[in-house]
GROMACS .gro file of C-alpha atoms in nm:
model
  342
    1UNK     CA    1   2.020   2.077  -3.712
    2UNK     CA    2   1.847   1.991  -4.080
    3UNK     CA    3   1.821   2.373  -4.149
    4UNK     CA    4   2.173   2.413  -4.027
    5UNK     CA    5   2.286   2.138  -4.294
    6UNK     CA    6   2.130   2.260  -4.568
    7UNK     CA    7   2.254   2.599  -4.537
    8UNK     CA    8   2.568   2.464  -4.517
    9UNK     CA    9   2.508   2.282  -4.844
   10UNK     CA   10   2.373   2.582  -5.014
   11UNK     CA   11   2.664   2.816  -4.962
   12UNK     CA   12   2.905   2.542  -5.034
   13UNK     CA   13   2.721   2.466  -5.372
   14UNK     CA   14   2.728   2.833  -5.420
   15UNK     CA   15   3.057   2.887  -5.359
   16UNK     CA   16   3.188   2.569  -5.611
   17UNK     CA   17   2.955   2.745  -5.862
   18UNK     CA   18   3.120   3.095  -5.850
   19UNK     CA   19   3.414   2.950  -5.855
   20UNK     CA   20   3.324   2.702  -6.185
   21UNK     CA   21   3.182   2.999  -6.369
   22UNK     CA   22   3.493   3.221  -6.242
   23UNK     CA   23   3.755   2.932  -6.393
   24UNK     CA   24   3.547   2.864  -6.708
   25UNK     CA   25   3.548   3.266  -6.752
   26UNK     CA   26   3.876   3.282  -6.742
   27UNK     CA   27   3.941   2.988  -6.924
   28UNK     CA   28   3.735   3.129  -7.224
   29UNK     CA   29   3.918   3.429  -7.207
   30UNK     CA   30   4.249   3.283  -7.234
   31UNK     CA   31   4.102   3.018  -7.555
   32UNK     CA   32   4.013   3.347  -7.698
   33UNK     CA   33   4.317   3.510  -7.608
   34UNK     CA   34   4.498   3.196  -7.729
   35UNK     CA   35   4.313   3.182  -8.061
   36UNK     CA   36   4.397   3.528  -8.099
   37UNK     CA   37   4.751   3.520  -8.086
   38UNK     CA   38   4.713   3.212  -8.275
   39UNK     CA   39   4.535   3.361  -8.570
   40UNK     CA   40   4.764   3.637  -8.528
   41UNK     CA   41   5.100   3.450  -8.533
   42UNK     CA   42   4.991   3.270  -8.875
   43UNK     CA   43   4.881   3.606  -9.027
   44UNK     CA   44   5.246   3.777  -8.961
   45UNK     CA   45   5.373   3.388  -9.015
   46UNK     CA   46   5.234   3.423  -9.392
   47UNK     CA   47   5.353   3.770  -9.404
   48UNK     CA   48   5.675   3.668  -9.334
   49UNK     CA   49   5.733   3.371  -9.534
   50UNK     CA   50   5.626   3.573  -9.842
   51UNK     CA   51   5.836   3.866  -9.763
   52UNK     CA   52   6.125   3.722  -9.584
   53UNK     CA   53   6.419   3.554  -9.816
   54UNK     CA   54   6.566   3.230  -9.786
   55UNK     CA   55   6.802   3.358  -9.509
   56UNK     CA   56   6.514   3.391  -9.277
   57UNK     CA   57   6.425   2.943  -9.284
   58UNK     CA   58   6.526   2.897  -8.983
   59UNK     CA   59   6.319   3.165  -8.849
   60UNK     CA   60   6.010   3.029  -9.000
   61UNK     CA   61   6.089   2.680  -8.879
   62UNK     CA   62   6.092   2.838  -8.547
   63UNK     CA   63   5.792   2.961  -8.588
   64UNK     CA   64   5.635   2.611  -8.691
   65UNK     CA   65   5.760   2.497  -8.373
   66UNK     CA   66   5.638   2.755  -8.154
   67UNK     CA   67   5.309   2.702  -8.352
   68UNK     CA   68   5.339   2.359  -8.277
   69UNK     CA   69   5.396   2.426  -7.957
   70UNK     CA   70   5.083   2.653  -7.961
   71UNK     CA   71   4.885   2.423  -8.095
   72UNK     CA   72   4.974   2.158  -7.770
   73UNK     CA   73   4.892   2.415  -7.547
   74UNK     CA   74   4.551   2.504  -7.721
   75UNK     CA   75   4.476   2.095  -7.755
   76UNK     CA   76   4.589   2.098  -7.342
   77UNK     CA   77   4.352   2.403  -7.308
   78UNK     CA   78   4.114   2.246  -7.476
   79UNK     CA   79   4.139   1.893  -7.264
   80UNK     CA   80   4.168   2.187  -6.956
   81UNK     CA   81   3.811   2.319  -7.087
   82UNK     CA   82   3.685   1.934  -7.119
   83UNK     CA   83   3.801   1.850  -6.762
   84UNK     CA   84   3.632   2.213  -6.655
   85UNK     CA   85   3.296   2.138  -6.836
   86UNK     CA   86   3.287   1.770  -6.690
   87UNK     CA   87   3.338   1.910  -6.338
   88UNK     CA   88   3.120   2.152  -6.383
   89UNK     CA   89   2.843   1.910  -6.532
   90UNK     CA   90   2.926   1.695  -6.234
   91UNK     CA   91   2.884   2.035  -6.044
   92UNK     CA   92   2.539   2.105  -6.129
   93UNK     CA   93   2.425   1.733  -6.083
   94UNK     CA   94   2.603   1.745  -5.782
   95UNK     CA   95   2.380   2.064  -5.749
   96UNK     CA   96   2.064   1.912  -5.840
   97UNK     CA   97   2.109   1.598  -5.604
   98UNK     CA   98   2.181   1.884  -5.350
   99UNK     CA   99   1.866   2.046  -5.454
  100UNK     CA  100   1.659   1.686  -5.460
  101UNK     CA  101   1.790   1.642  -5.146
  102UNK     CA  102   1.681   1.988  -5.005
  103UNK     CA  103   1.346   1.924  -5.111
  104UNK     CA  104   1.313   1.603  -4.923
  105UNK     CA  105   1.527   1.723  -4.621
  106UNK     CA  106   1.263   2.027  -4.651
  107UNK     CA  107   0.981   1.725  -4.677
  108UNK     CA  108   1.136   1.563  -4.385
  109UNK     CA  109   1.207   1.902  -4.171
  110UNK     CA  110   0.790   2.027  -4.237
  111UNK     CA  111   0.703   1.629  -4.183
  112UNK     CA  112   0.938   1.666  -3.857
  113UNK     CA  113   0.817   2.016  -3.767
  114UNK     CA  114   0.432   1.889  -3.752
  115UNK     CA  115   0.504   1.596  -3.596
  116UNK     CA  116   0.669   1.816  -3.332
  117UNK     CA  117   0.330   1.989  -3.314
  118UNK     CA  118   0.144   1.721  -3.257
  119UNK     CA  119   0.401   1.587  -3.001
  120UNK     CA  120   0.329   1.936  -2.820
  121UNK     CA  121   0.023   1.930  -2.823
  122UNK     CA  122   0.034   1.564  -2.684
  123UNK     CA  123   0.230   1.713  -2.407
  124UNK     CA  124   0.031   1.962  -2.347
  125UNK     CA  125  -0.279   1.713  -2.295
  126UNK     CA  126  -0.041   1.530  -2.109
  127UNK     CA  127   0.072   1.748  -1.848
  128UNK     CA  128  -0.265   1.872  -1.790
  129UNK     CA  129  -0.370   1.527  -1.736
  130UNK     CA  130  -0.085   1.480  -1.500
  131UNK     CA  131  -0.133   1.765  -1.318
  132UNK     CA  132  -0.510   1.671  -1.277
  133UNK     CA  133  -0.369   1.312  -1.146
  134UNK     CA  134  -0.129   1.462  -0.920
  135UNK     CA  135  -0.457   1.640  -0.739
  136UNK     CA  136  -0.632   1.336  -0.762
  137UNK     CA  137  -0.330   1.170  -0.634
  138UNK     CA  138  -0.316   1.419  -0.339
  139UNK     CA  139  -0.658   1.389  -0.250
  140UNK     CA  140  -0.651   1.025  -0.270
  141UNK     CA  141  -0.299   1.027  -0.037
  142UNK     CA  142  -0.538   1.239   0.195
  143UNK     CA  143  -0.829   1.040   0.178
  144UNK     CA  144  -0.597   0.735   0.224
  145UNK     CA  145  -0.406   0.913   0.529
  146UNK     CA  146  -0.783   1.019   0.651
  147UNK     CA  147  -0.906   0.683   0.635
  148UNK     CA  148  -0.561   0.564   0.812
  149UNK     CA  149  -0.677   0.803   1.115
  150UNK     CA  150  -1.006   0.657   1.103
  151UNK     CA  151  -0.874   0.324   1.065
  152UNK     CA  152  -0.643   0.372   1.387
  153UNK     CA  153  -0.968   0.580   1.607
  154UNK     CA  154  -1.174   0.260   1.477
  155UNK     CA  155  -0.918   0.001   1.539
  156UNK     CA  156  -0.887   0.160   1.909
  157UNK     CA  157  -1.269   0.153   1.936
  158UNK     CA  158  -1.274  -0.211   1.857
  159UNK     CA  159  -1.016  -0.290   2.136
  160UNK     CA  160  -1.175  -0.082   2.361
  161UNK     CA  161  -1.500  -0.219   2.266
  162UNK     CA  162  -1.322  -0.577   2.286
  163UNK     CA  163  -1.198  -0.524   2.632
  164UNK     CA  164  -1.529  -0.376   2.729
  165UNK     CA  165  -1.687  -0.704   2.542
  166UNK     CA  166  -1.459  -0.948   2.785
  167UNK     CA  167  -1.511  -0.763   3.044
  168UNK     CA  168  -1.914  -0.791   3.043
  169UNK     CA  169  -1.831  -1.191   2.948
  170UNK     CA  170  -1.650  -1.198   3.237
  171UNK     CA  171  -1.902  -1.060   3.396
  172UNK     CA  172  -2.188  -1.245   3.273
  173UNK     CA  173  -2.032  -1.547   3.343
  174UNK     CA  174  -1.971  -1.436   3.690
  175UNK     CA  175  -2.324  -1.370   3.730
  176UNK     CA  176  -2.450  -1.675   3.581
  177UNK     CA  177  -2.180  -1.872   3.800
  178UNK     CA  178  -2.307  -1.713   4.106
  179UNK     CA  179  -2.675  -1.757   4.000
  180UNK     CA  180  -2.641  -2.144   3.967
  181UNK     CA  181  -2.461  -2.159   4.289
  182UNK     CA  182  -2.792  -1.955   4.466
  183UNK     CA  183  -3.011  -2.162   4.303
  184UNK     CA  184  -2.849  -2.484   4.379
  185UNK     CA  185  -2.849  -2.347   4.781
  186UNK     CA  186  -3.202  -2.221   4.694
  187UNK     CA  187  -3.272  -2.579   4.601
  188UNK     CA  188  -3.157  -2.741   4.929
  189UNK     CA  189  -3.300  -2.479   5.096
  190UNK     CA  190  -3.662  -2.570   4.979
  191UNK     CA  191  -3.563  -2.918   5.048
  192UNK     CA  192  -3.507  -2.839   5.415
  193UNK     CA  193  -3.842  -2.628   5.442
  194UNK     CA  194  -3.987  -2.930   5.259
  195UNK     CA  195  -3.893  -3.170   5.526
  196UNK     CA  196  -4.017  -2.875   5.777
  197UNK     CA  197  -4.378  -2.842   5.611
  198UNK     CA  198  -4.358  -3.232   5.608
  199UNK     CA  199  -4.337  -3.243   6.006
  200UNK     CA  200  -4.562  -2.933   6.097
  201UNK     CA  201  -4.813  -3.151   5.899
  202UNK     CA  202  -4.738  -3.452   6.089
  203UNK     CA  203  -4.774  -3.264   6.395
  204UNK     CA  204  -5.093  -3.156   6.267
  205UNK     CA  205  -5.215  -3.524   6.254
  206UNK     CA  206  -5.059  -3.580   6.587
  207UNK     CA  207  -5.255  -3.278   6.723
  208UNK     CA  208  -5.583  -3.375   6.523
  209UNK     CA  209  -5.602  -3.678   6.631
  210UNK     CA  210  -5.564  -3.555   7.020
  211UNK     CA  211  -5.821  -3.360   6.923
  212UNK     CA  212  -6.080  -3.599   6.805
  213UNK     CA  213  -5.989  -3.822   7.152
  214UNK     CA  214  -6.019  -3.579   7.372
  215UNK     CA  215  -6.417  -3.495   7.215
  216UNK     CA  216  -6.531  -3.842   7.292
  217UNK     CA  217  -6.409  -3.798   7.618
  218UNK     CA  218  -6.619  -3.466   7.732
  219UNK     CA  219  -6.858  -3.326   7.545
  220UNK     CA  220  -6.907  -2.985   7.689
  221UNK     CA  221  -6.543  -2.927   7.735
  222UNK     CA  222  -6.529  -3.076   7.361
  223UNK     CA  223  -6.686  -2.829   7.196
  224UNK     CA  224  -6.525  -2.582   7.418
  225UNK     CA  225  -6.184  -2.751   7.300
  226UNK     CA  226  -6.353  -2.792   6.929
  227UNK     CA  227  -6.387  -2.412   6.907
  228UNK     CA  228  -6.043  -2.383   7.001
  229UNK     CA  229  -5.922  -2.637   6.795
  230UNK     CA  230  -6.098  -2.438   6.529
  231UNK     CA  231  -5.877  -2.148   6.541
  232UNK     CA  232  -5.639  -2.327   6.587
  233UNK     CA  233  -5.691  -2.514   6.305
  234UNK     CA  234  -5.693  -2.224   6.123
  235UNK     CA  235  -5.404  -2.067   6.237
  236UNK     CA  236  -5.223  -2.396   6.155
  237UNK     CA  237  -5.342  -2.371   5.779
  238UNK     CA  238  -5.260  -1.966   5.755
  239UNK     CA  239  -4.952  -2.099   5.923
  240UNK     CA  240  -4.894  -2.371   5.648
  241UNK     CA  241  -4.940  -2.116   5.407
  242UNK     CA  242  -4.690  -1.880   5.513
  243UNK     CA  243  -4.467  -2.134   5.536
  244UNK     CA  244  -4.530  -2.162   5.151
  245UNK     CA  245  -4.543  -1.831   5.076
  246UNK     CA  246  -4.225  -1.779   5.283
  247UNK     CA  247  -4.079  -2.071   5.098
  248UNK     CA  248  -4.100  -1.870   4.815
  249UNK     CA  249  -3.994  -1.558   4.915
  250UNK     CA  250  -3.650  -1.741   5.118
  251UNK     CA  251  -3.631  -1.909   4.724
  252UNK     CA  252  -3.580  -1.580   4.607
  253UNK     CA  253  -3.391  -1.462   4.862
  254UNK     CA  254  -3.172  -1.713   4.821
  255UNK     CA  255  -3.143  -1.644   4.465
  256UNK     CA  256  -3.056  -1.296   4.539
  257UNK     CA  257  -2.812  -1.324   4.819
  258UNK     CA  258  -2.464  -1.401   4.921
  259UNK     CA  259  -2.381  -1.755   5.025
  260UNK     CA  260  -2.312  -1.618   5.362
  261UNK     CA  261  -2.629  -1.431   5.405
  262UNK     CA  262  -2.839  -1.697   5.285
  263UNK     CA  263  -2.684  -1.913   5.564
  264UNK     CA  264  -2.747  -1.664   5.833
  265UNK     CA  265  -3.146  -1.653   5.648
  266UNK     CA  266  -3.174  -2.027   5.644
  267UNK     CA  267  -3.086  -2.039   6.053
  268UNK     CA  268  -3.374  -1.736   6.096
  269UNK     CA  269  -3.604  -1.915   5.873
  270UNK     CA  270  -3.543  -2.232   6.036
  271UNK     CA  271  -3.580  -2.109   6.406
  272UNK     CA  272  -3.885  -1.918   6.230
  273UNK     CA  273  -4.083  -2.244   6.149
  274UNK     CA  274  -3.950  -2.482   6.425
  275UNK     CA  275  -4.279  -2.565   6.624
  276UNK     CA  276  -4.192  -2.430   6.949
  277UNK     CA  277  -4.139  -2.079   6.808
  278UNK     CA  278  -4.497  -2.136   6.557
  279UNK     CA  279  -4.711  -2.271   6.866
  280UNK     CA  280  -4.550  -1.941   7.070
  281UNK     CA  281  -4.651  -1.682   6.794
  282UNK     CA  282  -4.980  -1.453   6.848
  283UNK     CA  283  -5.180  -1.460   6.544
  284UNK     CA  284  -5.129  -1.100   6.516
  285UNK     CA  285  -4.751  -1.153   6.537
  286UNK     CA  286  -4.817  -1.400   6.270
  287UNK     CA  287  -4.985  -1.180   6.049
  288UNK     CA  288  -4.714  -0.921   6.079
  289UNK     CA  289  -4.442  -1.131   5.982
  290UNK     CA  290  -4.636  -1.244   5.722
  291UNK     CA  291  -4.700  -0.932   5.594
  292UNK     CA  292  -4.297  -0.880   5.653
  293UNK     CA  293  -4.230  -1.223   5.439
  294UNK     CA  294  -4.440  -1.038   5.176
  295UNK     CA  295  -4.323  -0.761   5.149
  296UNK     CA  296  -4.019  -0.922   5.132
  297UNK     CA  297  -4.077  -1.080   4.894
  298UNK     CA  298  -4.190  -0.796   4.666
  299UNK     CA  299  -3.846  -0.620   4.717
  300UNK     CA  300  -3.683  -0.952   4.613
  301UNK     CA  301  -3.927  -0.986   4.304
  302UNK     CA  302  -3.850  -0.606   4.215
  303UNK     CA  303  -3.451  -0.717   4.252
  304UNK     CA  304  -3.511  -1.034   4.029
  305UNK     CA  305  -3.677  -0.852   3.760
  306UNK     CA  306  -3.377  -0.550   3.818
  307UNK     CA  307  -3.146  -0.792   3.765
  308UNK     CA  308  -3.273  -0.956   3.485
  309UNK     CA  309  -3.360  -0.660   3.292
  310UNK     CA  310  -2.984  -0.549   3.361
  311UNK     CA  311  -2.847  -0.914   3.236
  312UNK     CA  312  -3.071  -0.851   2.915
  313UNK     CA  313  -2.917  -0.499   2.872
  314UNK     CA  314  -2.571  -0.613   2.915
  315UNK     CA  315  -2.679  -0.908   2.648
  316UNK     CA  316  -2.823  -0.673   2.401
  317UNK     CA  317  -2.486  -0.457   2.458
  318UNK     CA  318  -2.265  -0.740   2.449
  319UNK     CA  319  -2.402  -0.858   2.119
  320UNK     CA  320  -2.416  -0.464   1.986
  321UNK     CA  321  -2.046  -0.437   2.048
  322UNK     CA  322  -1.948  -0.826   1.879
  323UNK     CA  323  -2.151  -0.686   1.594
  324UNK     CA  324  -1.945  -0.347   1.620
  325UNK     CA  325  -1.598  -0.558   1.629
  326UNK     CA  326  -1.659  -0.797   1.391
  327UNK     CA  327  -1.764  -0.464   1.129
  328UNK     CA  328  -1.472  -0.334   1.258
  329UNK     CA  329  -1.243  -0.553   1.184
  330UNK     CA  330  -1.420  -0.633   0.851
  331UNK     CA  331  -1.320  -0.204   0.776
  332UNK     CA  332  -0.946  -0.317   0.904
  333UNK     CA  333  -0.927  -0.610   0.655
  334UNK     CA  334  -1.033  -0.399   0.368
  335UNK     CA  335  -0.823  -0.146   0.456
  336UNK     CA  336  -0.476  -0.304   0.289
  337UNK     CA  337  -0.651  -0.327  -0.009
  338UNK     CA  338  -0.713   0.029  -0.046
  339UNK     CA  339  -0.344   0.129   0.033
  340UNK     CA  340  -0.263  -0.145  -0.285
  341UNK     CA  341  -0.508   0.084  -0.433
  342UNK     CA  342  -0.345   0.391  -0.347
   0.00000   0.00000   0.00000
């Protein structure tokens, strides 16, 4: 636009000075021409008035006024020439503004033309740079729509993981609910065999006591009686300590068990140690339950420690997966913050 002005300006100051220099041409030529005639007209005017007579006055006087009248037109050529020469002096510092303000517009257009270079090369820097943050942009979008999928797979872990988590709460609290209600029937269970030790030693007593009567009576058949009183004596006291040993083992079982098999148990256990059934048993019979009670009670101590190993695996779990939830919803809290990121 600049470079289109100032050509613009240069023809047009061209053009006003071929056409000064074409008027003040021809305005010479006419002066010239003028003072030509001029000079000519008072040569042939002095020619005249020395050879023309008196008759010819009027002539001359004619001549005076068409000198005159030359004369006017020479002074207007002359103002014409003025005018001209102003103009054109007005020309040429009309010209050398022009010029001055070429040279500045020329200032301003190379000023304007490396600016424009820089400014390119400024975009330039800056389009690469946007270009590298659209791929950075595009990566992050895909991290951010990665982590989103990650975010979602995690968040479904964690209710998964959540519902698993009730679930073994429920569970556990089941389990514990159920264990306190064994142990509390476990409990009046070894109340009741309490009260049944309590009476198989009183009957003991009862029986001693016989015993010790009946040897004042009759010696012979008292130490007859004595030996049997002996093993019997000793049954009683293997007796009394199966009773604790399956005291134990129905304390476990009872621990174990359903409220309705521990019921059923009980009744067994308690026709088990009534005396009738006790003073009934062989020894060997004895023995074989006992060994029945204890092996019993082995399977029951295997259960108990099952059990308990399984309750501290389902602890341990239950505490991996709070851990897990409470990360994971740490990961889902941050997450917001990286989409204001993004």
């Amino acid at each position: 636009m600049l470079v289109q002005t100032l050509e613009e300006l240069r023809q047009t100051l061209s053009r006003k000075e071929q056409q000064a220099v074409f008027r003040e041409d021809m305005l010479r030529r006419d002066i010239e021409d003028l003072q030509k005639r001029y000079q000519a007209s008072e040569r042939r005017c002095e020619e005249l008035i020395t050879q023309v007579p008196e008759s010819t006055r009027p002539l001359l006087r004619q001549i005076e006024a068409m000198q005159e009248t030359t004369s006017r037109r020479a002074e207007a050529w002359a103002a014409v020439e003025r005018s001209l020469n102003s103009r054109l002096q007005e020309a040429e510092s009309k010209a050398a503004a022009a010029e001055e303000r070429e040279r500045s517009v020329n200032e301003r257009l190379s000023q304007t033309l490396s600016r424009i270079n820089v400014l390119e090369a400024q975009i330039s820097c800056l389009r690469a740079e946007q270009t590298q943050l659209s791929r950075s942009l595009e990566k992050e979008r895909q991290r951010a729509a990665e982590q989103r999928q990650e975010y979602l797979a995690a968040k479904e872990e964690a209710d998964t993981q959540e519902v698993r988590a009730n679930q073994l709460e429920e569970e556990i609290r089941e389990l514990r609910r159920k264990h306190k209600q064994e142990l509390q029937d476990a409990l009046v269970h070894r109340e009741l065999l309490q009260q049944e030790v309590e009476r198989e030693k009183a009957a003991r007593a009862d029986l001693e006591r016989t015993v010790r009567v009946q040897s004042t009576e009759l010696a012979p058949i008292a130490r007859h009686n004595s030996t049997l009183e002996n093993g019997s004596l000793s049954r009683k006291l293997s007796t009394t300590s199966s009773i604790e040993s399956m005291e134990e083992s129905y304390y476990l079982q009872a621990s174990l068990d359903s409220s309705d098999g521990f019921s059923e148990k009980r009744n067994i256990g308690e026709t088990a140690l009534s005396p009738l059934y006790m003073k009934s048993m062989t020894p060997g019979a004895f023995e074989s339950a006992l060994r029945q009670k204890e092996g019993e009670l082995a399977s029951y101590m295997s259960r108990l420690t099952s059990l308990e190993s399984i309750r501290d695996s389902l602890s341990e779990e239950l505490v991996k997966m709070t851990a897990q939830c409470e990360k994971l919803k740490a990961e889902a809290d941050t997450l917001p913050g990286i989409r204001t990121e993004l």
